[in-house]
Amino acid sequence: MKQITVILLLSIEVLFAQDINENIFGFATSNTFTYCDVNDTSFVNKVKEINPQVLRFPGGAVGNFYHFGKKGYGFDFNEIDKYHDGKFPKRSRGLENSRHKKRQEADYIEDFILLANHTNAKAVLVANLFVDNDDILLMIEKLQKNNIEVIGVELGSELSNRSYFTKGYTIEEYILSSKKCSDKIKHKYPKIKTAIVAAPLAKRKGHRHNVWNAKLAEMNFYDAIIIHSYAKVIKGKDQYGQMLSEETEGKNKAEAFGIYKDRAIKYLAEEYPNEVQKYISLFNKPIWVTEWNLQMSKTTGNTLLQSLFVAQYLLELMSNPNLSAIELTTYHNLGGRDFSGSIFRNNKEEIEIQSTYYPFLMLGKIFENDIVRIEKEQFEYQCFDIENNQILNYKIDWKSKVIICDDFSEQGSTASIKYESRNLFDKADVNGELQIEFIID
């Protein structure tokens, strides 16, 4: 007998259902085509099993400096050094060295097209605003010619960050270049939405992030705002979604991960909905979360804790009215070399699968079965089709350390998936497995 179980947490309250937007089940492809081979059928089939609805290209920082028609990402290192004062100049050179060693001569958009066509996914693109050319129009044209729907364009990525600010990049420059880019897109492709980069919320009234947001909120040339979400559950210094240093907490691993668990739950139940409502009150626009994950750390990466978090994050998006303004998300990241973010990790040219793979595989069933609403009661998520039939049921149980998906789509039988482990800190093996069962009754 085969069995699969996945469990999500139960919450105390009952929330009203809301319409399901398939564009929230997206994945960023930053670095993916440097480290993962789209001609590898094993890799592509694994991605297809997740059932992505949207893929993001080229990615965050790599998108800010991408040049169409060049090799790989087509980096211009003079451009990167001019506008970025952080770690990306070094990272971009590392990506280019890897591309050169692997003899990858084509523009990565070719690999993106192959993957998008294999998965039937739509595309959200990131525009390079540091150059005034027609690259973004050429990208859209190329994807459309290859039968890929482009649903939106990000007008840059994280350009309010200090790494750009210390190089002299200002909100005035951003408004000028983003509006020009948006107008250009809408002139030729009026149905494609554009989104501006919203800065992180700051507590101090005169903080440059608040000034950035206030000036953009006065504009109306865009359709949505972009935010990024990295839930910080470990004490320490962090930057741009990644832990730089960590403080030891608890008497042992189990106690420490119990603390992380409580913070993750509080983030999903209180902090994140409150943050989203603040953005809504400021901009009154739909929200795109084009990067989201736990704050990336080798401590929590590839653990059951991360699995539970990503499963509950998406189910909350589909059931919590306070998050209904979020109309698009792309998880960071699909494939790469990092240990804590990517679903597929290149380790010495071998592709390893991380602990988030099976939760995403389970959640992909929502979009296979045309679910139109999800009702939540105590972290149990009941999924209904347009005829009011319950097709799926998810449970997330942090205490029992399990995610469960019950599938009722076949009349007269229930197929269940169960993903669990004894400890929240347990890490998945190279196949992405902790303890997994597939059950058909």
XYZ file of C-alpha atoms in Angstrom:
441
model
C 0.000 0.000 0.000
C 1.381 3.381 -0.949
C 0.834 6.320 1.356
C 1.585 10.073 1.344
C 0.857 12.392 4.240
C 1.397 16.128 4.581
C 0.231 18.061 7.671
C -0.321 21.767 8.161
C -1.195 23.600 11.407
C -4.651 24.032 12.788
C -5.834 27.481 13.740
C -8.473 28.458 16.252
C -10.618 30.664 14.077
C -12.821 29.943 11.079
C -12.217 32.255 8.117
C -14.435 32.932 5.143
C -13.374 31.441 1.841
C -12.034 33.547 -1.005
C -11.497 33.064 -4.722
C -8.362 31.146 -5.694
C -5.899 32.944 -7.960
C -3.642 30.464 -9.750
C -0.943 33.130 -10.147
C 0.007 32.787 -6.502
C 1.573 29.387 -7.261
C 4.718 30.680 -8.905
C 8.454 30.121 -8.666
C 11.465 32.347 -9.272
C 14.178 30.958 -11.555
C 17.143 33.042 -10.365
C 20.383 31.121 -11.125
C 18.326 28.057 -12.108
C 19.620 27.859 -15.662
C 23.235 28.240 -14.557
C 23.033 25.222 -12.270
C 20.133 23.072 -13.574
C 19.896 21.495 -17.028
C 16.523 21.883 -18.749
C 17.519 19.054 -21.089
C 17.678 16.693 -18.099
C 14.315 14.914 -18.241
C 14.567 13.870 -14.596
C 14.868 17.502 -13.466
C 12.137 18.748 -15.819
C 9.742 15.977 -14.791
C 10.239 16.858 -11.132
C 9.412 20.489 -11.881
C 6.323 19.407 -13.856
C 5.142 17.360 -10.863
C 5.028 20.522 -8.746
C 2.674 22.016 -11.365
C 3.944 25.637 -11.368
C 1.456 28.148 -12.720
C 3.926 31.037 -13.054
C 7.693 31.244 -13.543
C 9.737 34.403 -12.921
C 12.604 35.421 -15.226
C 15.417 36.388 -15.085
C 15.206 36.795 -11.295
C 15.983 39.483 -8.740
C 19.413 41.091 -8.932
C 20.222 39.121 -12.084
C 17.080 40.601 -13.612
C 18.228 44.126 -12.825
C 21.331 43.559 -14.961
C 20.105 41.138 -17.633
C 20.733 41.930 -21.304
C 18.622 40.255 -23.955
C 20.370 38.337 -26.741
C 23.688 37.891 -24.915
C 25.270 34.782 -23.415
C 23.698 33.620 -20.147
C 22.427 36.717 -18.361
C 24.500 38.995 -20.616
C 26.093 40.792 -17.677
C 27.880 44.105 -18.202
C 30.202 44.224 -15.199
C 30.849 47.948 -15.571
C 27.100 48.461 -15.225
C 26.932 46.180 -12.182
C 29.887 47.875 -10.474
C 28.357 51.290 -11.163
C 24.979 50.591 -9.592
C 25.494 47.866 -6.947
C 27.561 48.275 -3.775
C 26.873 44.894 -2.179
C 27.797 41.277 -2.829
C 26.249 41.027 -6.272
C 29.321 42.215 -8.230
C 31.213 39.205 -6.856
C 28.241 36.832 -7.241
C 27.613 37.898 -10.824
C 31.201 37.109 -11.730
C 30.811 33.707 -10.087
C 27.699 33.047 -12.171
C 29.535 34.077 -15.319
C 32.499 31.823 -14.462
C 30.114 28.891 -13.958
C 28.420 29.649 -17.280
C 31.778 29.748 -19.034
C 32.974 26.464 -17.475
C 29.770 24.737 -18.528
C 30.043 26.197 -22.034
C 26.570 27.666 -21.856
C 26.603 29.917 -24.915
C 22.911 30.732 -25.326
C 20.813 33.449 -23.711
C 19.172 31.882 -20.633
C 15.804 32.984 -21.989
C 16.062 29.981 -24.324
C 16.214 27.631 -21.318
C 13.377 29.544 -19.683
C 11.220 29.042 -22.771
C 11.868 25.298 -22.719
C 10.952 25.027 -19.042
C 7.865 27.240 -19.336
C 6.613 25.205 -22.294
C 7.261 21.903 -20.507
C 5.258 23.084 -17.494
C 2.621 25.180 -19.316
C 3.510 28.019 -16.957
C 2.902 31.708 -17.522
C 5.723 34.237 -17.127
C 6.423 37.288 -15.015
C 9.487 39.230 -16.167
C 11.934 41.586 -14.456
C 13.041 44.652 -16.432
C 16.541 46.157 -16.362
C 15.941 49.846 -15.629
C 19.602 50.864 -15.794
C 19.555 50.894 -19.593
C 17.180 52.683 -21.922
C 16.563 50.131 -24.665
C 13.883 47.770 -25.945
C 15.107 44.593 -24.203
C 11.913 44.106 -22.209
C 9.790 44.467 -25.368
C 11.989 41.942 -27.159
C 11.667 39.541 -24.225
C 7.869 39.783 -24.273
C 7.790 39.356 -28.035
C 10.014 36.281 -27.904
C 7.977 34.592 -25.182
C 4.686 35.291 -26.915
C 6.034 33.861 -30.167
C 6.795 30.701 -28.185
C 3.212 30.532 -26.867
C 4.073 31.690 -23.349
C 1.678 34.136 -21.722
C 3.401 37.086 -20.073
C 1.142 38.206 -17.250
C 3.288 40.987 -15.850
C 6.546 42.895 -15.688
C 8.385 43.884 -12.540
C 9.839 47.339 -12.930
C 13.132 46.332 -11.341
C 13.823 44.302 -8.205
C 14.655 45.570 -4.694
C 15.966 48.859 -6.097
C 15.222 50.644 -2.808
C 17.921 48.544 -1.101
C 20.974 50.130 0.444
C 23.262 48.461 -2.103
C 21.820 50.759 -4.801
C 21.325 53.779 -2.512
C 25.012 53.939 -1.543
C 25.873 54.120 -5.253
C 23.701 57.219 -5.524
C 20.517 55.697 -6.929
C 17.510 57.811 -5.929
C 13.741 57.539 -5.858
C 13.571 60.300 -8.472
C 15.683 58.204 -10.849
C 13.529 55.179 -10.143
C 10.262 57.002 -10.843
C 11.625 58.379 -14.105
C 12.945 55.050 -15.427
C 10.093 52.860 -14.142
C 7.398 55.115 -15.609
C 9.197 55.266 -18.943
C 9.516 51.476 -19.008
C 5.884 50.947 -17.976
C 4.606 53.392 -20.597
C 6.670 51.655 -23.260
C 5.256 48.249 -22.333
C 1.667 49.433 -22.177
C 1.920 51.238 -25.503
C 2.731 47.967 -27.291
C 1.172 45.451 -24.871
C -1.708 47.243 -23.097
C -2.987 44.077 -21.385
C 0.297 43.298 -19.613
C 0.400 44.555 -16.043
C 3.380 46.368 -14.548
C 4.406 46.595 -10.891
C 6.680 48.975 -9.028
C 9.165 48.156 -6.255
C 7.735 49.060 -2.852
C 10.347 49.589 -0.148
C 10.286 47.692 3.158
C 8.180 49.454 5.782
C 10.239 51.538 8.198
C 9.293 52.704 11.692
C 10.829 56.175 11.513
C 8.657 58.707 9.686
C 11.440 60.299 7.632
C 13.264 57.077 6.771
C 14.221 56.944 3.096
C 12.084 53.791 2.642
C 9.004 55.660 3.802
C 9.899 58.586 1.523
C 10.325 56.122 -1.379
C 6.890 54.599 -0.742
C 5.153 57.925 -0.219
C 6.384 59.309 -3.531
C 5.423 56.165 -5.435
C 2.000 56.106 -3.783
C 1.297 59.472 -5.445
C 1.821 57.911 -8.886
C -0.689 55.912 -10.891
C 1.201 54.565 -13.913
C 1.462 51.011 -12.529
C -0.991 48.214 -11.760
C 0.510 46.606 -8.646
C 3.242 46.878 -6.054
C 6.047 44.388 -5.394
C 7.078 43.279 -1.935
C 9.336 40.467 -0.772
C 8.642 38.281 2.234
C 11.324 36.472 4.233
C 10.063 35.414 7.641
C 12.807 35.884 10.213
C 12.608 33.203 12.903
C 16.243 33.217 14.089
C 17.788 36.035 16.109
C 20.822 37.625 14.516
C 21.916 39.891 11.691
C 20.128 39.503 8.372
C 20.243 41.175 4.989
C 18.118 40.789 1.845
C 16.428 37.570 2.926
C 19.500 35.834 4.311
C 20.931 35.389 7.796
C 24.467 36.792 8.071
C 24.960 35.782 11.706
C 22.855 33.838 14.189
C 22.398 33.887 17.956
C 22.135 30.620 19.870
C 18.790 30.131 21.590
C 17.390 27.335 23.757
C 19.165 24.575 25.622
C 19.251 22.250 22.614
C 18.092 21.918 19.008
C 14.588 20.827 19.918
C 14.077 23.823 22.184
C 15.559 26.220 19.630
C 13.306 24.931 16.863
C 10.329 25.209 19.200
C 11.146 28.925 19.457
C 11.480 29.178 15.659
C 8.146 27.392 15.256
C 6.340 29.883 17.504
C 7.808 32.795 15.555
C 6.848 31.256 12.211
C 3.261 30.754 13.360
C 3.042 34.288 14.737
C 4.425 35.669 11.482
C 1.783 33.895 9.405
C -1.116 34.566 11.756
C -0.387 38.166 12.793
C 2.714 39.927 11.517
C 2.406 39.225 7.812
C -1.322 40.036 7.483
C -0.698 43.278 9.399
C 2.186 44.179 7.079
C 0.082 43.501 4.003
C -2.736 45.688 5.330
C -0.283 48.557 5.841
C 0.810 48.317 2.216
C -2.831 48.255 1.113
C -3.641 51.371 3.125
C -0.657 53.169 1.596
C -0.908 52.144 -2.068
C -4.429 50.702 -2.522
C -3.057 48.408 -5.237
C -2.803 44.638 -5.721
C 0.368 43.076 -4.353
C 2.935 40.830 -6.032
C 5.229 38.897 -3.695
C 7.924 37.931 -6.177
C 10.266 36.482 -3.552
C 9.190 34.667 -0.395
C 10.630 32.045 1.940
C 11.897 31.651 5.447
C 14.821 33.995 6.085
C 17.465 31.821 4.466
C 19.764 30.001 6.860
C 21.679 26.724 6.911
C 20.074 26.124 10.306
C 16.481 26.026 9.045
C 17.134 25.278 5.371
C 16.005 21.856 4.098
C 14.252 21.068 7.401
C 10.729 19.962 8.242
C 10.235 23.408 9.793
C 10.729 24.983 6.387
C 8.346 22.456 4.813
C 5.580 23.283 7.266
C 6.135 26.995 6.787
C 5.911 27.023 2.987
C 2.802 24.843 2.995
C 0.989 27.019 5.509
C 2.125 30.245 3.829
C 0.398 29.363 0.563
C -2.715 27.957 2.193
C -3.046 31.139 4.235
C -2.795 33.198 1.052
C -5.700 31.245 -0.394
C -7.921 31.344 2.690
C -7.156 34.453 4.778
C -9.145 37.541 3.616
C -6.479 39.804 5.099
C -4.082 38.484 2.451
C -6.506 38.575 -0.487
C -4.792 41.604 -2.067
C -1.852 39.354 -2.948
C -2.569 38.300 -6.531
C 0.803 36.845 -7.532
C 3.694 35.162 -5.739
C 6.891 33.445 -6.836
C 8.707 31.334 -4.285
C 12.444 31.955 -4.012
C 13.818 29.769 -5.476
C 13.301 26.956 -7.979
C 16.883 25.805 -8.537
C 20.381 26.907 -7.623
C 23.431 26.106 -5.567
C 22.250 27.449 -2.214
C 21.351 25.120 0.644
C 18.493 26.988 2.245
C 16.331 28.443 -0.509
C 16.136 26.415 -3.686
C 13.898 23.382 -4.163
C 16.515 21.808 -6.433
C 20.133 22.191 -5.331
C 23.190 21.640 -7.495
C 25.794 19.952 -5.301
C 28.959 19.125 -7.229
C 26.934 18.824 -10.448
C 24.434 16.441 -8.848
C 20.878 17.734 -8.394
C 19.590 17.211 -4.865
C 15.962 17.735 -3.878
C 15.188 19.807 -0.779
C 12.513 19.456 1.893
C 10.125 21.921 0.229
C 9.599 19.691 -2.817
C 6.885 17.406 -1.414
C 4.837 20.206 0.189
C 4.774 22.008 -3.166
C 3.887 18.769 -4.931
C 0.905 18.408 -2.610
C -0.214 22.015 -3.024
C 0.043 21.695 -6.796
C -3.032 19.471 -6.612
C -5.117 22.573 -5.899
C -4.484 23.786 -9.441
C -4.874 20.377 -11.039
C -8.396 20.084 -9.627
C -9.815 23.548 -10.400
C -10.386 24.465 -6.770
C -12.382 27.701 -6.509
C -12.388 28.267 -2.751
C -10.670 27.111 0.412
C -12.276 27.208 3.845
C -10.057 27.231 6.892
C -10.848 25.957 10.356
C -8.118 25.524 12.949
C -5.408 25.132 10.274
C -7.385 22.548 8.413
C -7.986 23.692 4.854
C -10.986 22.317 2.954
C -10.844 22.776 -0.826
C -13.997 22.918 -2.978
C -14.672 22.931 -6.703
C -17.230 25.107 -8.501
C -20.004 22.554 -7.799
C -19.292 22.752 -4.051
C -17.684 19.316 -3.889
C -14.835 18.958 -1.427
C -11.935 17.701 -3.524
C -8.973 18.141 -1.179
C -8.280 18.528 2.507
C -5.000 19.772 4.009
C -3.856 19.677 7.595
C -0.743 21.316 9.006
C 0.171 20.044 12.425
C 3.296 21.599 13.942
C 2.871 19.645 17.170
C 2.729 16.248 15.458
C 5.243 17.514 12.892
C 3.341 16.441 9.822
C 1.656 17.751 6.656
C -1.315 15.782 5.331
C -3.122 16.037 2.008
C -6.302 14.006 1.479
C -7.436 13.799 -2.145
C -11.109 12.924 -2.803
C -11.039 13.679 -6.539
C -11.587 10.030 -7.471
C -15.070 8.982 -6.413
C -15.157 6.096 -3.963
C -11.535 6.402 -2.838
C -9.212 8.671 -0.888
C -5.569 9.154 -1.804
C -3.485 10.635 0.988
C 0.023 12.033 1.196
C 1.796 12.318 4.504
C 5.094 14.153 4.990
C 6.528 14.147 8.493
C 9.495 13.561 10.785
C 10.249 13.151 14.467
C 11.871 16.576 14.813
C 11.329 19.994 13.262
C 15.083 20.265 12.720
C 15.361 17.024 10.736
C 16.747 17.586 7.253
C 15.567 15.858 4.090
C 17.854 13.460 2.220
C 19.086 14.054 -1.342
C 15.696 12.892 -2.655
C 13.830 15.457 -0.575
C 12.483 12.795 1.744
C 12.041 12.758 5.496
C 9.269 10.282 6.209
C 6.737 10.145 3.404
C 3.801 7.846 2.781
C 1.380 7.519 -0.135
C -1.922 5.881 0.817
C -4.834 4.864 -1.380
C -7.971 3.643 0.390
